[in-house]
XYZ file of N, CA and C in Angstrom:
447
model
N 0.745 -1.120 0.188
C -0.252 0.330 0.039
C 0.767 1.241 0.320
N 0.532 2.347 -0.981
C 1.444 2.746 -0.520
C 1.279 3.802 0.290
N 1.630 5.075 0.657
C 1.510 6.057 1.718
C 0.555 6.841 1.237
N -0.119 7.002 1.936
C -2.091 7.284 1.793
C -2.039 9.121 1.929
N -1.902 10.345 1.585
C -1.370 11.698 2.263
C -3.369 12.380 2.621
N -3.891 11.047 2.143
C -5.501 11.905 2.368
C -5.686 11.311 3.417
N -5.219 11.077 4.589
C -5.728 10.128 6.182
C -6.646 8.510 5.824
N -7.070 8.912 4.667
C -8.055 7.332 5.173
C -6.980 6.370 5.350
N -5.488 5.268 4.987
C -5.299 4.757 5.881
C -4.911 4.991 7.443
N -4.869 4.093 8.015
C -4.705 4.180 9.361
C -3.879 2.854 9.920
N -2.136 2.843 10.707
C -1.335 2.171 11.298
C -1.806 2.219 12.709
N -1.764 1.499 12.757
C -1.988 1.077 14.480
C -1.315 0.095 14.722
N -0.558 0.690 16.314
C 1.206 0.428 16.747
C 1.039 -0.291 18.050
N 1.468 -1.160 18.405
C 0.986 -2.252 19.235
C 2.228 -2.395 20.302
N 1.983 -2.349 21.439
C 2.822 -3.202 22.316
C 1.940 -3.620 23.716
N 2.850 -4.113 24.355
C 2.524 -4.299 25.662
C 2.934 -4.408 26.672
N 3.609 -2.992 27.679
C 4.229 -3.366 29.120
C 3.907 -2.332 30.521
N 4.706 -2.773 31.435
C 3.685 -3.034 32.669
C 3.526 -1.481 32.785
N 2.426 -0.897 33.721
C 1.834 0.455 34.363
C 1.836 0.191 35.760
N 2.128 0.795 36.033
C 2.315 0.916 37.404
C 0.940 1.747 38.523
N -0.130 0.538 39.107
C -0.607 2.174 40.103
C -0.290 2.384 41.184
N -1.428 3.409 41.961
C -0.539 4.340 42.850
C -0.165 3.661 44.105
N -0.534 2.218 43.962
C 0.345 1.559 45.259
C 1.723 0.904 44.403
N 2.345 1.170 43.227
C 3.027 1.262 42.860
C 3.107 -0.572 42.867
N 3.070 -0.875 41.787
C 2.076 -3.027 41.916
C 1.505 -2.709 39.954
N 3.099 -3.362 39.465
C 2.925 -2.817 37.762
C 2.166 -3.912 37.119
N 1.446 -3.824 36.158
C 0.810 -5.063 35.202
C 1.247 -4.288 34.039
N 1.302 -5.854 33.219
C 1.026 -5.228 31.585
C -0.262 -4.987 31.527
N 0.437 -3.809 30.089
C -1.140 -3.203 30.072
C -0.947 -3.499 28.194
N -2.017 -3.738 27.574
C -2.322 -3.377 25.863
C -2.187 -1.603 25.651
N -1.496 -1.289 25.079
C -1.068 0.148 24.467
C -0.548 -0.417 22.713
N -2.628 1.207 23.032
C -2.362 0.940 20.811
C -2.407 3.023 20.708
N -1.638 2.702 19.940
C -2.290 4.148 19.214
C -2.738 3.990 17.700
N -2.696 4.443 17.532
C -4.087 4.905 15.880
C -3.355 6.213 15.220
N -2.784 6.141 14.253
C -2.408 6.913 13.043
C -2.212 7.320 11.863
N -3.770 8.207 11.188
C -3.986 8.050 10.252
C -2.481 8.197 9.111
N -3.269 8.300 7.610
C -1.452 8.386 6.635
C -0.952 9.969 6.550
N -2.093 11.169 7.336
C -0.987 12.340 7.298
C -0.880 12.348 8.720
N -0.188 11.238 9.640
C 1.010 10.984 10.835
C 0.153 11.807 11.707
N -1.355 11.649 11.984
C -1.755 12.681 13.056
C -2.191 11.072 13.990
N -1.903 11.280 15.614
C -3.263 11.332 16.169
C -4.244 10.156 15.894
N -5.166 9.833 15.305
C -6.110 9.879 15.814
C -7.232 9.146 17.166
N -6.537 8.057 17.630
C -7.226 7.670 18.677
C -5.594 7.026 19.719
N -6.402 6.795 21.261
C -5.254 6.453 21.934
C -5.155 5.431 22.891
N -5.053 4.321 22.976
C -6.004 3.321 23.734
C -5.184 2.642 25.230
N -5.864 2.466 26.011
C -4.820 0.923 26.370
C -5.304 1.094 27.487
N -5.303 -0.416 27.730
C -6.276 -1.850 28.351
C -5.433 -2.667 29.545
N -5.631 -2.820 31.309
C -4.738 -3.895 31.469
C -4.339 -5.409 30.407
N -3.852 -5.740 30.183
C -3.497 -6.976 29.068
C -4.436 -8.950 29.889
N -4.720 -9.221 29.350
C -4.665 -10.479 30.061
C -3.838 -11.257 30.534
N -4.131 -12.477 31.090
C -3.027 -13.706 32.015
C -2.531 -13.599 31.170
N -1.494 -14.378 30.739
C -0.632 -15.167 30.456
C 0.956 -14.882 29.686
N 0.708 -15.274 28.866
C 2.722 -15.328 28.793
C 2.496 -13.808 27.634
N 3.785 -13.394 27.164
C 3.817 -12.518 26.276
C 3.410 -12.302 25.847
N 3.639 -13.399 25.206
C 3.251 -13.148 23.343
C 1.440 -13.442 23.245
N 0.637 -14.226 24.098
C 0.123 -13.998 24.084
C -0.722 -13.137 24.337
N -0.127 -12.147 25.252
C -0.348 -10.812 25.535
C -0.118 -9.204 23.854
N 0.353 -10.044 23.132
C 0.935 -9.521 22.182
C -0.328 -9.399 21.072
N -0.571 -10.708 21.188
C -1.260 -11.582 19.591
C -2.029 -10.355 20.498
N -3.218 -10.562 21.729
C -4.607 -10.141 21.909
C -4.462 -8.578 21.530
N -3.442 -7.881 21.797
C -2.871 -6.706 21.386
C -3.440 -5.998 20.019
N -3.265 -7.020 18.759
C -2.801 -7.185 18.093
C -4.145 -7.311 18.062
N -4.878 -8.896 18.176
C -6.361 -8.799 18.138
C -7.588 -7.687 18.348
N -6.915 -6.850 19.822
C -7.926 -5.407 20.469
C -7.665 -4.558 19.029
N -6.483 -4.279 18.719
C -6.206 -2.455 17.471
C -7.250 -3.291 16.451
N -7.322 -4.935 15.762
C -8.293 -4.795 14.313
C -9.777 -4.514 15.097
N -9.881 -5.534 16.538
C -11.861 -4.486 16.343
C -11.431 -3.602 16.753
N -10.663 -2.514 17.151
C -11.307 -0.925 16.956
C -11.241 -0.899 15.895
N -10.626 -1.027 14.544
C -10.443 -0.818 13.881
C -11.416 -1.169 13.152
N -11.994 -2.193 13.374
C -13.724 -3.318 11.906
C -14.076 -2.124 12.423
N -14.132 -1.812 14.143
C -15.612 -0.703 14.752
C -15.857 0.580 14.357
N -14.452 1.151 13.388
C -14.751 2.195 13.030
C -14.667 2.549 11.624
N -15.233 1.942 11.406
C -15.019 1.512 9.821
C -13.654 1.542 8.803
N -12.552 1.415 9.394
C -11.070 1.728 8.494
C -11.687 1.034 7.218
N -10.486 0.531 6.088
C -11.231 -0.267 5.690
C -9.319 -1.144 5.017
N -7.979 0.326 4.887
C -6.889 -0.067 4.667
C -6.100 0.510 5.622
N -5.700 -0.416 6.178
C -4.747 -0.980 7.947
C -3.459 -1.091 8.057
N -2.374 -1.142 8.791
C -1.390 -1.880 8.610
C -1.692 -1.202 10.313
N -0.418 -2.875 10.847
C -1.072 -3.381 12.313
C 0.849 -3.414 12.493
N 1.404 -2.503 13.583
C 2.983 -3.262 14.044
C 2.882 -3.469 15.067
N 3.835 -3.845 15.523
C 4.126 -4.371 16.866
C 4.696 -4.939 17.697
N 5.345 -4.301 18.345
C 6.824 -4.564 19.278
C 7.519 -5.653 19.679
N 6.767 -6.979 19.424
C 6.907 -8.539 19.424
C 7.896 -8.933 17.416
N 8.719 -8.812 17.797
C 9.127 -8.994 16.598
C 8.606 -10.786 16.412
N 8.643 -11.692 17.299
C 8.430 -12.402 17.236
C 6.706 -13.769 16.374
N 5.779 -12.403 17.134
C 4.822 -12.928 16.891
C 4.646 -11.789 15.138
N 4.650 -11.054 15.674
C 4.539 -9.896 13.848
C 5.129 -10.910 13.178
N 6.074 -11.561 13.028
C 6.765 -13.114 12.818
C 5.849 -13.453 12.340
N 5.519 -14.016 13.413
C 4.541 -15.037 13.085
C 3.310 -15.259 11.654
N 2.451 -13.711 12.376
C 1.673 -13.480 11.695
C 1.866 -13.325 10.014
N 3.154 -12.519 9.845
C 3.834 -12.551 8.950
C 3.839 -13.428 7.392
N 3.578 -14.309 7.944
C 4.334 -16.328 7.451
C 5.983 -16.367 7.593
N 6.109 -15.447 8.278
C 8.580 -15.838 8.485
C 8.588 -17.236 9.565
N 8.002 -17.409 10.445
C 8.234 -18.108 11.083
C 6.637 -19.152 12.267
N 6.947 -20.072 11.929
C 6.216 -21.053 12.209
C 5.830 -21.042 13.828
N 3.951 -21.209 14.512
C 3.770 -21.036 14.970
C 2.747 -22.774 15.901
N 4.119 -22.997 17.218
C 3.685 -24.649 18.008
C 3.210 -24.386 18.674
N 2.571 -23.280 19.457
C 1.602 -23.286 20.441
C 0.376 -23.678 20.671
N 0.108 -24.320 20.936
C -1.201 -24.427 20.291
C -2.251 -23.493 20.912
N -2.368 -22.242 22.174
C -2.891 -21.827 22.387
C -2.653 -19.912 21.308
N -0.991 -20.158 21.224
C -0.505 -19.010 19.822
C -1.272 -19.365 18.888
N -1.654 -21.128 18.427
C -2.143 -21.195 17.470
C -3.444 -20.524 17.250
N -4.087 -20.438 18.076
C -5.478 -20.094 18.082
C -6.007 -18.352 17.678
N -4.731 -17.844 18.626
C -4.509 -16.576 18.744
C -4.451 -15.984 17.026
N -2.801 -17.004 16.541
C -3.476 -16.564 14.931
C -4.107 -17.057 14.151
N -4.588 -17.794 14.393
C -5.856 -18.045 13.563
C -7.349 -16.132 13.192
N -7.308 -16.660 14.698
C -8.411 -15.141 14.906
C -7.468 -14.233 14.399
N -6.051 -13.629 14.287
C -5.797 -12.691 13.079
C -6.147 -12.491 11.588
N -6.165 -13.982 11.399
C -6.076 -13.930 10.566
C -7.622 -13.818 9.820
N -8.537 -14.525 10.770
C -9.764 -14.353 10.485
C -10.288 -12.676 10.304
N -9.816 -12.043 11.756
C -10.763 -10.150 11.610
C -10.084 -9.030 10.502
N -8.207 -10.208 10.085
C -7.710 -9.287 9.177
C -8.345 -10.027 7.540
N -9.293 -10.297 7.977
C -9.792 -10.527 6.613
C -11.770 -9.988 5.976
N -11.059 -9.279 7.075
C -12.151 -7.880 7.090
C -12.337 -6.954 6.414
N -10.971 -5.966 5.721
C -10.246 -5.300 5.906
C -10.108 -5.663 3.905
N -9.908 -4.838 3.822
C -9.853 -3.689 1.714
C -8.475 -4.486 1.468
N -7.377 -4.203 2.501
C -6.255 -4.350 2.302
C -5.723 -4.070 4.625
N -4.372 -4.973 4.317
C -4.554 -5.223 5.887
C -2.412 -5.583 5.207
N -1.854 -5.265 6.399
C -1.071 -5.410 6.522
C -0.533 -5.283 7.821
N 0.210 -6.492 8.502
C 0.733 -6.684 10.243
C 1.689 -7.360 10.176
N 2.670 -6.766 10.697
C 4.795 -6.897 11.502
C 4.369 -6.695 12.268
N 6.235 -6.951 12.121
C 6.391 -5.875 13.631
C 6.921 -4.982 12.324
N 7.796 -4.176 14.277
C 7.868 -2.296 14.003
C 8.543 -2.901 13.001
N 9.641 -2.608 13.537
C 11.039 -3.760 12.916
C 11.554 -3.513 11.456
N 10.290 -3.565 11.314
C 9.937 -4.234 9.547
C 9.478 -3.376 8.385
N 9.210 -2.687 8.642
C 8.604 -1.617 8.755
C 10.249 0.166 8.234
N 9.969 0.962 7.814
C 11.167 1.933 7.367
C 10.125 3.254 8.261
N 9.418 3.360 9.212
C 9.413 5.302 10.129
C 10.345 5.031 10.607
N 10.196 5.026 11.648
C 11.655 5.696 12.045
C 10.924 6.854 13.203
N 10.506 8.071 12.299
C 9.962 8.289 13.302
C 8.496 8.524 14.131
N 8.044 7.195 14.073
C 6.662 6.343 14.424
C 7.811 5.517 15.506
N 8.302 4.971 14.942
C 9.048 4.163 15.953
C 9.835 5.009 17.326
N 9.984 5.675 16.614
C 10.302 7.085 17.913
C 8.770 7.791 19.397
N 8.276 8.198 18.627
C 7.401 8.150 18.143
C 7.101 6.800 19.753
N 6.094 6.108 19.053
C 4.940 4.603 19.817
C 6.805 4.767 21.757
N 7.672 4.445 20.863
C 8.511 4.715 22.331
C 8.432 5.761 23.206
N 8.356 7.126 22.859
C 7.745 8.376 23.616
C 5.763 7.817 24.433
N 5.082 7.199 23.545
C 4.243 6.980 24.236
C 3.977 5.679 25.459
N 4.866 4.427 24.981
C 5.189 3.585 25.581
C 5.771 4.641 26.820
N 6.944 5.397 27.022
C 7.407 5.605 28.091
C 6.177 6.533 28.704
N 5.479 7.749 27.969
C 4.611 8.243 29.403
C 3.760 7.075 29.302
N 2.765 5.917 28.547
C 1.850 5.065 30.008
C 3.160 4.660 30.193
N 4.242 4.005 30.098
C 5.014 3.097 31.320
C 5.400 4.200 33.121
N 5.408 5.171 32.979
C 5.283 6.413 33.603
C 4.123 6.712 34.446
N 2.950 6.358 33.364
C 1.811 7.303 34.727
C 1.750 5.879 35.093
N 0.164 6.278 36.320
C 0.315 5.570 37.904
C -1.289 5.808 36.972
N -1.958 4.519 37.141
C -3.007 3.514 36.727
C -4.120 3.612 37.947
N -5.010 3.821 37.853
C -6.021 2.679 38.842
C -5.958 1.466 38.391
N -6.331 0.685 40.027
C -6.088 -0.629 39.289
C -7.453 -1.268 38.872
């Protein structure tokens, strides 16, 4: 998909990382930042990550991002994840052997079929250094935030 400067294409960046509550107890959260083709933020979202391994949580972040994009009616989407393993599994570069990850991988495939165009992959497979810096800044803001339990 060529870069769209009309703003209709949406890029979603997903991350899973710890956020501490007011008592200093950290819990992993799913962090999603959506930007349009003009590189403007259109939405930011975070929620507690489900229990499970980091890979399960990264799959859940991608699934949540895809669900949000569907709910908002977007048709051309790119989703980047900070998990190289999960991103490469979704791109087909790595096999999925874990039974639970296979279920989540299938769920991602089913959701991505609802778009006119979609691309999902690891963050470093993209050539948007300004976006990587932006997401890292957002993650730092979220990681330093105090969130109610």
